[in-house]
CSV table of C-alpha atoms and ligand atoms in Angstrom, one decimal:
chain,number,residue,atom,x,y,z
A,1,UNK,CA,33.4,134.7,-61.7
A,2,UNK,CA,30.6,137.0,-62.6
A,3,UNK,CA,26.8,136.2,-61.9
A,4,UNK,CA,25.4,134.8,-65.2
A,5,UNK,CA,22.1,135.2,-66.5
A,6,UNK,CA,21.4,131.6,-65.7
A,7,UNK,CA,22.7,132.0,-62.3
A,8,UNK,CA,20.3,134.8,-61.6
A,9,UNK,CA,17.4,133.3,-63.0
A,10,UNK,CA,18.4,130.3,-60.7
A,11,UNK,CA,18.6,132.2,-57.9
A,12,UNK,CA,15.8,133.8,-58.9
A,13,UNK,CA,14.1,131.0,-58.5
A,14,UNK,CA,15.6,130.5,-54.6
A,15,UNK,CA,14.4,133.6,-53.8
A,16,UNK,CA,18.0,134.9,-53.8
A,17,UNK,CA,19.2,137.0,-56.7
A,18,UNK,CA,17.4,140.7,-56.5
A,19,UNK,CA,19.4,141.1,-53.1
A,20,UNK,CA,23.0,140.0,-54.5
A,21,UNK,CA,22.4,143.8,-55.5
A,22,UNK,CA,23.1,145.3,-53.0
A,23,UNK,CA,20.6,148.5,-51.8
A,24,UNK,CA,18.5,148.1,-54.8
A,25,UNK,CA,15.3,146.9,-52.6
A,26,UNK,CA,15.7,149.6,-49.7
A,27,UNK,CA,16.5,152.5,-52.5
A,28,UNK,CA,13.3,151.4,-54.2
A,29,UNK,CA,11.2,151.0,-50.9
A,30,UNK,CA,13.0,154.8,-49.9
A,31,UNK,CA,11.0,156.2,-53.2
A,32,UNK,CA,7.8,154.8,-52.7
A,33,UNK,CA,8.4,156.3,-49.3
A,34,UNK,CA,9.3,159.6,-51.3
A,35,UNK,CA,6.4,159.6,-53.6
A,36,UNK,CA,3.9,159.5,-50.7
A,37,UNK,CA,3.1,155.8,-51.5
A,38,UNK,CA,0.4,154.6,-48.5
A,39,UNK,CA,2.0,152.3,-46.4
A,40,UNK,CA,1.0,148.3,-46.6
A,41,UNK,CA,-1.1,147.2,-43.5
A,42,UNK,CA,-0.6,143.8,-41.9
A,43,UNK,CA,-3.5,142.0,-40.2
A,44,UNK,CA,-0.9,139.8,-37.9
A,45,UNK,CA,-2.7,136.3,-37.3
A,46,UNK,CA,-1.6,134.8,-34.2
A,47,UNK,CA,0.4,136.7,-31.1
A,48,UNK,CA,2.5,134.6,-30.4
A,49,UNK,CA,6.5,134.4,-30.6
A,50,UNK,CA,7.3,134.9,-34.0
A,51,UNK,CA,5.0,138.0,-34.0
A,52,UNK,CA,6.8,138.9,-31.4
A,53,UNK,CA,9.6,139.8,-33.6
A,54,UNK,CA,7.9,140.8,-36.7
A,55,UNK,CA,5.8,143.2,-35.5
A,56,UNK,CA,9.0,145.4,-33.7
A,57,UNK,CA,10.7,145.0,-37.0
A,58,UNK,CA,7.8,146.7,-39.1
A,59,UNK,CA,8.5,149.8,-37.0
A,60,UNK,CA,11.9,150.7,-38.6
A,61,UNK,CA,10.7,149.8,-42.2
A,62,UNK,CA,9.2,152.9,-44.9
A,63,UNK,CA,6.4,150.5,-46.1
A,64,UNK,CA,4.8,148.9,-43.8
A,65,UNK,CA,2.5,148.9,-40.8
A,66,UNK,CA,0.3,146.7,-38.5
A,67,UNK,CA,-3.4,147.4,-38.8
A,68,UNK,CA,-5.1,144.7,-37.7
A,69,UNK,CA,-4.6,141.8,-35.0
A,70,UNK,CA,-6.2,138.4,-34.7
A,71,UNK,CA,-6.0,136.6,-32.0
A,72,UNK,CA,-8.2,134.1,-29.4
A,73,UNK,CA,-6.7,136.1,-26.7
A,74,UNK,CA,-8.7,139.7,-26.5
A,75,UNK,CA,-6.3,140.8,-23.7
A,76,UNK,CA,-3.6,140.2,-25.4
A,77,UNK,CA,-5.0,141.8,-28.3
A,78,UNK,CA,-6.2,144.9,-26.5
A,79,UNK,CA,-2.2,145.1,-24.7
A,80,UNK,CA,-0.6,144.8,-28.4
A,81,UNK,CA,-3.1,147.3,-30.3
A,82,UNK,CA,-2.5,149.7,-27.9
A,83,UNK,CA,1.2,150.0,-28.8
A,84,UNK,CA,0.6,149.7,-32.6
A,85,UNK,CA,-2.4,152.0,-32.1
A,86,UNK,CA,-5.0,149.9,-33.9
A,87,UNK,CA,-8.4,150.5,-32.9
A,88,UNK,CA,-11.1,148.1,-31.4
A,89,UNK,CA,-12.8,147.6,-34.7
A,90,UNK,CA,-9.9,145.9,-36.3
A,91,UNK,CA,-9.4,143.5,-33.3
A,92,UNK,CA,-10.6,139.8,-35.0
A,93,UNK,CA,-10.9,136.9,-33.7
A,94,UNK,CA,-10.4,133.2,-35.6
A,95,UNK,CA,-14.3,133.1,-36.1
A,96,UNK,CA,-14.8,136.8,-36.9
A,97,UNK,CA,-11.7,136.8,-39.3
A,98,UNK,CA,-13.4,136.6,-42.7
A,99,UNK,CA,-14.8,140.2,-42.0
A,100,UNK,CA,-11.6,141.5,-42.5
A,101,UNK,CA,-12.4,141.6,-46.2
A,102,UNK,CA,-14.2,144.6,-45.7
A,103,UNK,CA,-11.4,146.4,-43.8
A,104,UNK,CA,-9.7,149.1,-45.8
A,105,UNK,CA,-6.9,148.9,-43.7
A,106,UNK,CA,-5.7,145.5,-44.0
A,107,UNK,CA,-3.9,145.0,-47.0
A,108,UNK,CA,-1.9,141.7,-46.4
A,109,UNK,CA,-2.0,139.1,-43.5
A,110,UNK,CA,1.3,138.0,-41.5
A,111,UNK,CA,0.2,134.1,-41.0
A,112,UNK,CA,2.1,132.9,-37.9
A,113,UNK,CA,0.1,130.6,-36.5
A,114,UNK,CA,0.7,126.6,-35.3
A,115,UNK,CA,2.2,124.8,-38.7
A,116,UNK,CA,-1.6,122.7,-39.9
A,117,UNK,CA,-3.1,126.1,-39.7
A,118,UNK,CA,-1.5,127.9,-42.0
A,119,UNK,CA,-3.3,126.4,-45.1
A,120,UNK,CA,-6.4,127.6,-44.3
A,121,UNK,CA,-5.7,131.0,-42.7
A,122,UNK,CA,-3.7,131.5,-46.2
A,123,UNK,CA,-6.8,130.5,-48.3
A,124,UNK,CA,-8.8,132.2,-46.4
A,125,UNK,CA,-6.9,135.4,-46.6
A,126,UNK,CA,-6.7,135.2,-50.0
A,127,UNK,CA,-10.8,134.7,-50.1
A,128,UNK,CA,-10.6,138.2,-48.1
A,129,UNK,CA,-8.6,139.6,-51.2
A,130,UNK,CA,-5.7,140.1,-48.6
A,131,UNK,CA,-2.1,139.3,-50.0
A,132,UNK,CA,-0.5,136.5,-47.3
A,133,UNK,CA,3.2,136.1,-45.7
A,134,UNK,CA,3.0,133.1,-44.2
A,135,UNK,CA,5.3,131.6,-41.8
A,136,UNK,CA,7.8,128.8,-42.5
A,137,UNK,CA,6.9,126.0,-43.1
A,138,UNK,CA,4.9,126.8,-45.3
A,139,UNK,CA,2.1,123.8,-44.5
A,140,UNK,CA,2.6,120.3,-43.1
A,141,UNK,CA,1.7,118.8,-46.4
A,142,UNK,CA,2.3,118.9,-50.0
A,143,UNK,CA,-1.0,119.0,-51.0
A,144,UNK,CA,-2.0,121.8,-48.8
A,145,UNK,CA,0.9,124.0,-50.2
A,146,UNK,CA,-0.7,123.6,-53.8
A,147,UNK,CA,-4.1,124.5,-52.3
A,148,UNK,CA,-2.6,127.9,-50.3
A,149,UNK,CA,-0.7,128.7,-54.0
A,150,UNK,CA,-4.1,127.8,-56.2
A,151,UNK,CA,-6.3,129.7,-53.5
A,152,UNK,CA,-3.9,132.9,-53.8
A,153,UNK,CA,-3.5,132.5,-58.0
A,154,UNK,CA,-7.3,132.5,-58.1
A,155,UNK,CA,-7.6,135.8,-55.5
A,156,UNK,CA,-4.7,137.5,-57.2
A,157,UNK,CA,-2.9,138.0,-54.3
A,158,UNK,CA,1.0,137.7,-53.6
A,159,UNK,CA,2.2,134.8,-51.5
A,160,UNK,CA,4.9,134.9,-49.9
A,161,UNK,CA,7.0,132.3,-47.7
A,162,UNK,CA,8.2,134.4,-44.4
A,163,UNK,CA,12.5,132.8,-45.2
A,164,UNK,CA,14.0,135.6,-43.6
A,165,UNK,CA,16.9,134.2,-44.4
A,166,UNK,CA,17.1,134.8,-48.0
A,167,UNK,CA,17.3,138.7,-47.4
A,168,UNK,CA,19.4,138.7,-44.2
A,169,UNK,CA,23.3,140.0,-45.5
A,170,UNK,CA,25.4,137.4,-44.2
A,171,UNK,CA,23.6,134.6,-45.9
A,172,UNK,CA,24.1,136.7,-48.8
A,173,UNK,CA,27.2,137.2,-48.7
A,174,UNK,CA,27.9,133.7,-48.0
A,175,UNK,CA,25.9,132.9,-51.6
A,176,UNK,CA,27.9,135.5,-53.4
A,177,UNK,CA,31.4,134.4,-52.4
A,178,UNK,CA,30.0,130.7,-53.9
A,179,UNK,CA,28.8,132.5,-57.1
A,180,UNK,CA,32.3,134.3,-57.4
A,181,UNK,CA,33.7,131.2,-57.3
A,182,UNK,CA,36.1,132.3,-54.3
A,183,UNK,CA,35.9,128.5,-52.9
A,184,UNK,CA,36.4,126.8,-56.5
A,185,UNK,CA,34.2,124.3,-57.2
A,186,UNK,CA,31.9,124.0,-54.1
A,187,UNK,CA,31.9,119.4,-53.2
A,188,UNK,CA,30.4,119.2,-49.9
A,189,UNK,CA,28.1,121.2,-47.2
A,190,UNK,CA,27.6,120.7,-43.9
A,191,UNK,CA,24.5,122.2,-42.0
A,192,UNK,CA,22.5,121.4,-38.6
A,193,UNK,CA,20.0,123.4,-36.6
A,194,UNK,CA,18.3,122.1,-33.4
A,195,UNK,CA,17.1,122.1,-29.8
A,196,UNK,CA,16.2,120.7,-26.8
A,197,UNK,CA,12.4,121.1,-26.6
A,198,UNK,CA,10.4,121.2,-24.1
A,199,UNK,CA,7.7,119.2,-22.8
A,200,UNK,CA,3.7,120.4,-24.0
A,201,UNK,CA,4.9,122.5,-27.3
A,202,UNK,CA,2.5,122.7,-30.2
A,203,UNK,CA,4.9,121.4,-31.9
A,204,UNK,CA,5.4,117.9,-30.5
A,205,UNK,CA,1.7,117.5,-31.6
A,206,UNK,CA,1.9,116.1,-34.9
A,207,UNK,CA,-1.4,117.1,-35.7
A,208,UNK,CA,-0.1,121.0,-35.1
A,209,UNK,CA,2.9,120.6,-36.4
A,210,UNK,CA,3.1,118.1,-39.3
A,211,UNK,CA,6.1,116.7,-38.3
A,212,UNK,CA,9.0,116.8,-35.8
A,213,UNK,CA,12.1,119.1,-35.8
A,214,UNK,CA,12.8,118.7,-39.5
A,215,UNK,CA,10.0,121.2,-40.0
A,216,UNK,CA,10.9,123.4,-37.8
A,217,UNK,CA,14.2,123.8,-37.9
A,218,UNK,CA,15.8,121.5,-40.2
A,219,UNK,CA,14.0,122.8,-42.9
A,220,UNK,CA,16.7,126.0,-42.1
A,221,UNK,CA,19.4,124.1,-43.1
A,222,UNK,CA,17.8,122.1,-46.0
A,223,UNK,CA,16.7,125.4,-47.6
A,224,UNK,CA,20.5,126.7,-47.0
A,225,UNK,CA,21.9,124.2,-49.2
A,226,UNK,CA,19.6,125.0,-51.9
A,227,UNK,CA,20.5,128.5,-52.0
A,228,UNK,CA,24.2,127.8,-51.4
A,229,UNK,CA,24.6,125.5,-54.3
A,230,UNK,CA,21.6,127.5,-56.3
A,231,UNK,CA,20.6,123.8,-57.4
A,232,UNK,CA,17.8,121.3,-56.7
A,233,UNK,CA,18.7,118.0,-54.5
A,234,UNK,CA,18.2,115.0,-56.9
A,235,UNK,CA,19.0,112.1,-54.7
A,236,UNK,CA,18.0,112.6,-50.9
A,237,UNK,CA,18.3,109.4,-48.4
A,238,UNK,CA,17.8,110.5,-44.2
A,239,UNK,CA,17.5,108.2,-41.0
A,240,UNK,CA,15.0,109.2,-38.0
A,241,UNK,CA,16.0,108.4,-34.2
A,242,UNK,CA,13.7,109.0,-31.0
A,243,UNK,CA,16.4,108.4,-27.9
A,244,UNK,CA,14.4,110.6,-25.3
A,245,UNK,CA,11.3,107.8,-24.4
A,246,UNK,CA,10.1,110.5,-21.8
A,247,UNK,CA,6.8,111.7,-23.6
A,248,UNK,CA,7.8,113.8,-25.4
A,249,UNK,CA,8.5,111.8,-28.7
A,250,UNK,CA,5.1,109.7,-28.8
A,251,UNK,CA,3.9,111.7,-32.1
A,252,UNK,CA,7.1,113.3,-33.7
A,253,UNK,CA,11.1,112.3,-34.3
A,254,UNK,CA,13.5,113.5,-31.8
A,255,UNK,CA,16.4,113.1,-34.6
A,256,UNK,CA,16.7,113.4,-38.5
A,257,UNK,CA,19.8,113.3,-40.1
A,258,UNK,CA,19.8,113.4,-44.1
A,259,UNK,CA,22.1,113.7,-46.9
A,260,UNK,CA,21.2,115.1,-50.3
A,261,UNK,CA,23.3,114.7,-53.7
A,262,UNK,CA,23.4,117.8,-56.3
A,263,UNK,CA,22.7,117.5,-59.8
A,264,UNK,CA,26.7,119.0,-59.9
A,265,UNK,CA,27.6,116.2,-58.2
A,266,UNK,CA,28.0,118.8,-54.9
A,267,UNK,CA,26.9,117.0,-51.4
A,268,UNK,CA,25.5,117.9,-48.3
A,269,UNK,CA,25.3,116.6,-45.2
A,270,UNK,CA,22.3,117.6,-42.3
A,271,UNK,CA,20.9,117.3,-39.0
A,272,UNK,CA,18.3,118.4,-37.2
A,273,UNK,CA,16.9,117.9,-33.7
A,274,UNK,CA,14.2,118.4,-31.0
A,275,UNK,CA,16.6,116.6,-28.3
A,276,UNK,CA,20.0,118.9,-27.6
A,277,UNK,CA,20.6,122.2,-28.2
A,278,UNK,CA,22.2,122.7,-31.5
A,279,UNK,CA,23.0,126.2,-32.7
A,280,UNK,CA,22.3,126.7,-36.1
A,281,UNK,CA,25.5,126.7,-39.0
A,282,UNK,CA,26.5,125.8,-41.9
A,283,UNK,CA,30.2,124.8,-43.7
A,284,UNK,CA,31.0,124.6,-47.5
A,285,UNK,CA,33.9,123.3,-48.3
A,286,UNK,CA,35.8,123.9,-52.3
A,287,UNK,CA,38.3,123.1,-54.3
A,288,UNK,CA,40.0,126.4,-53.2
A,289,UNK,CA,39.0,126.8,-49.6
A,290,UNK,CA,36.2,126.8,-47.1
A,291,UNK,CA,33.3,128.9,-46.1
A,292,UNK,CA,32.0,129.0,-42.2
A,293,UNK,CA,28.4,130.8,-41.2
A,294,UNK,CA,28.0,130.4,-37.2
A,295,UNK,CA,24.6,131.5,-35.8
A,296,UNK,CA,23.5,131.1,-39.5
A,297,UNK,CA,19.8,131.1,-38.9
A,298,UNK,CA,19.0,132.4,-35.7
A,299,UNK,CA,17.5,136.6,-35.3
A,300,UNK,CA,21.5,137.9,-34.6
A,301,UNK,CA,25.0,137.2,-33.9
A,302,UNK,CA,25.6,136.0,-36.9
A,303,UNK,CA,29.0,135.2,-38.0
A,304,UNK,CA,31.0,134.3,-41.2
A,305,UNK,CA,34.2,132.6,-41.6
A,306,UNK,CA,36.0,131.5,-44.8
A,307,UNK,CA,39.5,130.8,-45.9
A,308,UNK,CA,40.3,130.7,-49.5
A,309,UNK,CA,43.2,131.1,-52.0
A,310,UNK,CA,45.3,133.0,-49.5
A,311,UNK,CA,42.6,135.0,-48.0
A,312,UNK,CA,41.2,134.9,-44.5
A,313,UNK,CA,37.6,136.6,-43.5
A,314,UNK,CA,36.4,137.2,-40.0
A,315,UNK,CA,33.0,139.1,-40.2
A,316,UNK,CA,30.7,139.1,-37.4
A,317,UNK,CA,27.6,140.5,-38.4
A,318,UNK,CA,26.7,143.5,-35.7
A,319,UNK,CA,23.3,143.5,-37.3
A,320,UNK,CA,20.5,143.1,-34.4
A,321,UNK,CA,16.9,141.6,-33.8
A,322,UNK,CA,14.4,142.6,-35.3
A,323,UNK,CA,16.4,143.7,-38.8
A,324,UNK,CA,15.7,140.5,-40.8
A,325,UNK,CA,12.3,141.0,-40.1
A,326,UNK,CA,12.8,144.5,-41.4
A,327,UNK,CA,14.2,143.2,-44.1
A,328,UNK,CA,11.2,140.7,-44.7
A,329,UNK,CA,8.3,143.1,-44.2
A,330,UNK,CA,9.9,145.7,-46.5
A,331,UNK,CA,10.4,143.5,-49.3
A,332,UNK,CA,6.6,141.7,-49.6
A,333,UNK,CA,5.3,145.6,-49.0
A,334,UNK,CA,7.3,146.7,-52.1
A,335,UNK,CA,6.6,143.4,-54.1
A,336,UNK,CA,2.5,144.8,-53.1
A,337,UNK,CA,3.6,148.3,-54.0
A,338,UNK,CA,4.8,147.2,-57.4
A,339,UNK,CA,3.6,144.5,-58.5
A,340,UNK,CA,6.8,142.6,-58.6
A,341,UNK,CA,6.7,138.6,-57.3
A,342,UNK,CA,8.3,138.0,-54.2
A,343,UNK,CA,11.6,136.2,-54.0
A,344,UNK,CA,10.5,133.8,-51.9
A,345,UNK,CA,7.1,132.8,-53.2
A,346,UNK,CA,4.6,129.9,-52.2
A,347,UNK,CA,6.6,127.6,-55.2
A,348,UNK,CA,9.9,128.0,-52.5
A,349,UNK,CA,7.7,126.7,-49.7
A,350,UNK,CA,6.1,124.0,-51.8
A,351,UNK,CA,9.9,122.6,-53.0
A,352,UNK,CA,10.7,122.2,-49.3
A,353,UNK,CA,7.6,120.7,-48.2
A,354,UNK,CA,8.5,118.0,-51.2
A,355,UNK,CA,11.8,117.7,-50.2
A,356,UNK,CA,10.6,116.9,-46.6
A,357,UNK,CA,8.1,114.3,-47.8
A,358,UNK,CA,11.1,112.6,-49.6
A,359,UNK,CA,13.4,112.9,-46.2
A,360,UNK,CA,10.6,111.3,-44.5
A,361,UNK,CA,9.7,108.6,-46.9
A,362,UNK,CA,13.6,107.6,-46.8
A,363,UNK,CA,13.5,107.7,-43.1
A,364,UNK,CA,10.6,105.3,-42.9
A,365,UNK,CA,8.2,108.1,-41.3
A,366,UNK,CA,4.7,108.3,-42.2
A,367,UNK,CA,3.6,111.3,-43.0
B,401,NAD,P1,3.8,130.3,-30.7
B,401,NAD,O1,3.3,129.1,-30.0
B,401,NAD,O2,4.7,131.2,-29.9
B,401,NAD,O3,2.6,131.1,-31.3
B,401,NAD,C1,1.5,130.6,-32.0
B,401,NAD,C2,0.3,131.5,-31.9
B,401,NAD,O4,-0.8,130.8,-32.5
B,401,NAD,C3,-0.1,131.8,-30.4
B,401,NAD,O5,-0.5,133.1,-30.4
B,401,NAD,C4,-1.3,130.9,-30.2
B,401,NAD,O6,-2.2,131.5,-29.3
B,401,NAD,C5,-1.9,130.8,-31.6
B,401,NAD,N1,-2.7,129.6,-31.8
B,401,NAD,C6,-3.9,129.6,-32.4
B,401,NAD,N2,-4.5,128.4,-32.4
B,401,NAD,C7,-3.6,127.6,-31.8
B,401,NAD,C8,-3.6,126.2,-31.5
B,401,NAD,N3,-4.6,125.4,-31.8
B,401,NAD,N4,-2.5,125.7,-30.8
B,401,NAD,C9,-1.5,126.5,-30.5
B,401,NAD,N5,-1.4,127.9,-30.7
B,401,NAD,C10,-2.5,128.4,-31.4
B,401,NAD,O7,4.5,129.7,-32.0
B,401,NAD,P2,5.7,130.5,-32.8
B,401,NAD,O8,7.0,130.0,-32.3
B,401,NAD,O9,5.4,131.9,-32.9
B,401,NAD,O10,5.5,129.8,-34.2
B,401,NAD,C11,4.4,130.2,-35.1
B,401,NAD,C12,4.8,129.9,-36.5
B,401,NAD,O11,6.0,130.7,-36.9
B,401,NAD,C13,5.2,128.4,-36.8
B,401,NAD,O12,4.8,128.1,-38.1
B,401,NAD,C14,6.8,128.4,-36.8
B,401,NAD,O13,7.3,127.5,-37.6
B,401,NAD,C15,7.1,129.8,-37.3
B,401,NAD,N6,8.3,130.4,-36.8
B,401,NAD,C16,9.1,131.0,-37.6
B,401,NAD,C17,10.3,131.6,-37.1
B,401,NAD,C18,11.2,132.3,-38.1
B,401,NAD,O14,12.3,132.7,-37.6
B,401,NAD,N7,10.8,132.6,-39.3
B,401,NAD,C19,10.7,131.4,-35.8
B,401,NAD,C20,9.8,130.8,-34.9
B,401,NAD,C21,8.6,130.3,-35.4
């Protein structure tokens, strides 16, 4: 079965379909390098993990380069612009920030700050006239996702939702063997993603966080079935569980399991938690076979299985960290470079954050 245009524009719509061809970004990104096109410079807002990874994996990309840091830590700051080689001057701090407006230099921000905080960093960038990746997810609430997409609508600047998922190969691959039809029609998914925290995290704080591990890492798997089945969930129903009554849990779930029905009829199955360690997969099963991705969502190792119709695949994926963040970077750089919307824009971030309300209304959680 060959992509249609409706699948493409659906998958268009996931984020998906410009890297189904295969190359067509990095060629693109390789002749902006050739023509001499000035690199895109990232203000990163917040040094913490995630930059930890995004920053090495700007290094090995044609497009793109850190300029600017911001940070409440100025030693930390000082350590990291000396390896990126960014001068004092663009060194900002969360009250200072808003000068970065006036710094030639910075041409997008890299929000990957606490969850609550990204809504106004985004607007705020966007105020700045600086084009924004933000960090999943996207906001901790539905209303503050509309705000970050307004706010960056009325700045015309790009917004883009940091799913490095949606241009890391084997989660491609994965996709395309769906759309090929290789497991028939797709019935049922099976997806979970979790870990066993630990105590004083951000993100057992609801205020920092929004929620428990449903936005932090179930949201991995709940995006993953919307790009495997290219469709929108149109019944959800979840349950919530806190089994760990040792502190931890006083603001946030410890467990969420949910199950979402299709408009095909396809359904999926999910869990997510804050209370064992749970490496990240998912399983599709078809009419003609299944399809296995271990490690699905974690930095490497990845790993896809599938049996179909006669056919067996093995493929570990030898790719290593920090190449989906490669892969990230250089795509919002040449969406800046050309003009061309992300594939993973604010609307992706704002259907999860939705779909995560839902989860948590069924599951009797206020939000
Ligand atoms: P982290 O705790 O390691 O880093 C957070 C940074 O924010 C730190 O530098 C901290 O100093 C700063 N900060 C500013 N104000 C803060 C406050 N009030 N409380 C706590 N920290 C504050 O967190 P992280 O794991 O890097 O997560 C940051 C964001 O990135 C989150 O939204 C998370 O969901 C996302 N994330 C994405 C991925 C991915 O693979 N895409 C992986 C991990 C985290």
């Amino acid at each position: 079965m060959q992509l249609t245009r409706r699948d493409f524009s659906r998958l268009g719509a996931l984020g998906i379909a410009a890297h189904l061809a295969p190359g067509a970004l990095r060629a693109q990104s390789n002749q902006n390098a050739q023509a001499g096109q000035k690199k895109i410079g990232y203000a990163v807002i917040g040094l913490g993990r995630i930059a930890g990874h995004f920053m090495p994996g700007t290094r090995n990309t044609t497009n793109s380069q850190i300029t600017a840091l911001v940070s409440g830590h100025r030693d930390k700051a000082d350590r990291i612009a000396a390896e990126y080689n960014i001068p004092a001057s663009s060194i900002y701090s969360y009250e200072n920030f808003d000068e970065i407006a006036k710094n030639p230099a910075v041409d997008a921000v890299y929000v990957a700050l606490p969850n609550s905080m990204h809504a106004e960093y985004t607007i705020r960038a966007a105020k700045a006239g600086k084009h924004v990746l933000c960090e999943k997810p996207m906001a901790t609430s539905v209303a503050d996702c509309e705000k970050m997409i307004a706010a960056c609508k009325a700045a015309n600047v790009k917004l883009m939702i940091a799913y490095r998922c949606h241009y890391e190969p084997t989660n491609l691959r994965a996709v395309k063997l769906i759309r090929d039809g290789a497991l028939g029609q797709v019935q049922a998914i099976q997806s979970a993603f979790g870990f066993n925290i630990s105590p004083g995290e951000w993100r057992l704080n609801k205020q920092l966080a929004g929620g428990g591990p449903l936005y932090d890492v179930g949201i991995y798997s709940l995006n993953a079935c919307r790009y495997l089945t290219g469709e929108e969930p149109d019944q959800i129903s979840a349950y919530a569980s806190v089994i760990d009554h040792d502190g931890r849990f006083n603001e946030v779930e410890e467990n969420v399991a949910w199950t979402m029905r299709f408009p095909s009829g396809i359904v999926a199955s999910c869990t997510t938690t804050y209370g064992a360690n749970m490496d990240g997969y998912f399983k599709v099963y078809g009419s003609k076979g299944w399809l296995q991705v271990d490690n699905a969502f974690v930095y490497q190792g990845l790993h896809l299985r599938a049996e179909y119709s006669g056919t067996k695949l093995d493929e570990p994926n030898p790719a290593r960290d920090p190449s989906q963040f490669q892969a990230e970077a250089e795509h919002f750089s040449h969406c800046i470079q050309t003009g061309q919307q992300p594939q993973s824009p604010g609307e992706e971030g704002l259907r999860d954050m939705q779909y995560i309300a839902e989860i948590y209304r069924s599951a009797g959680i206020n939000t």
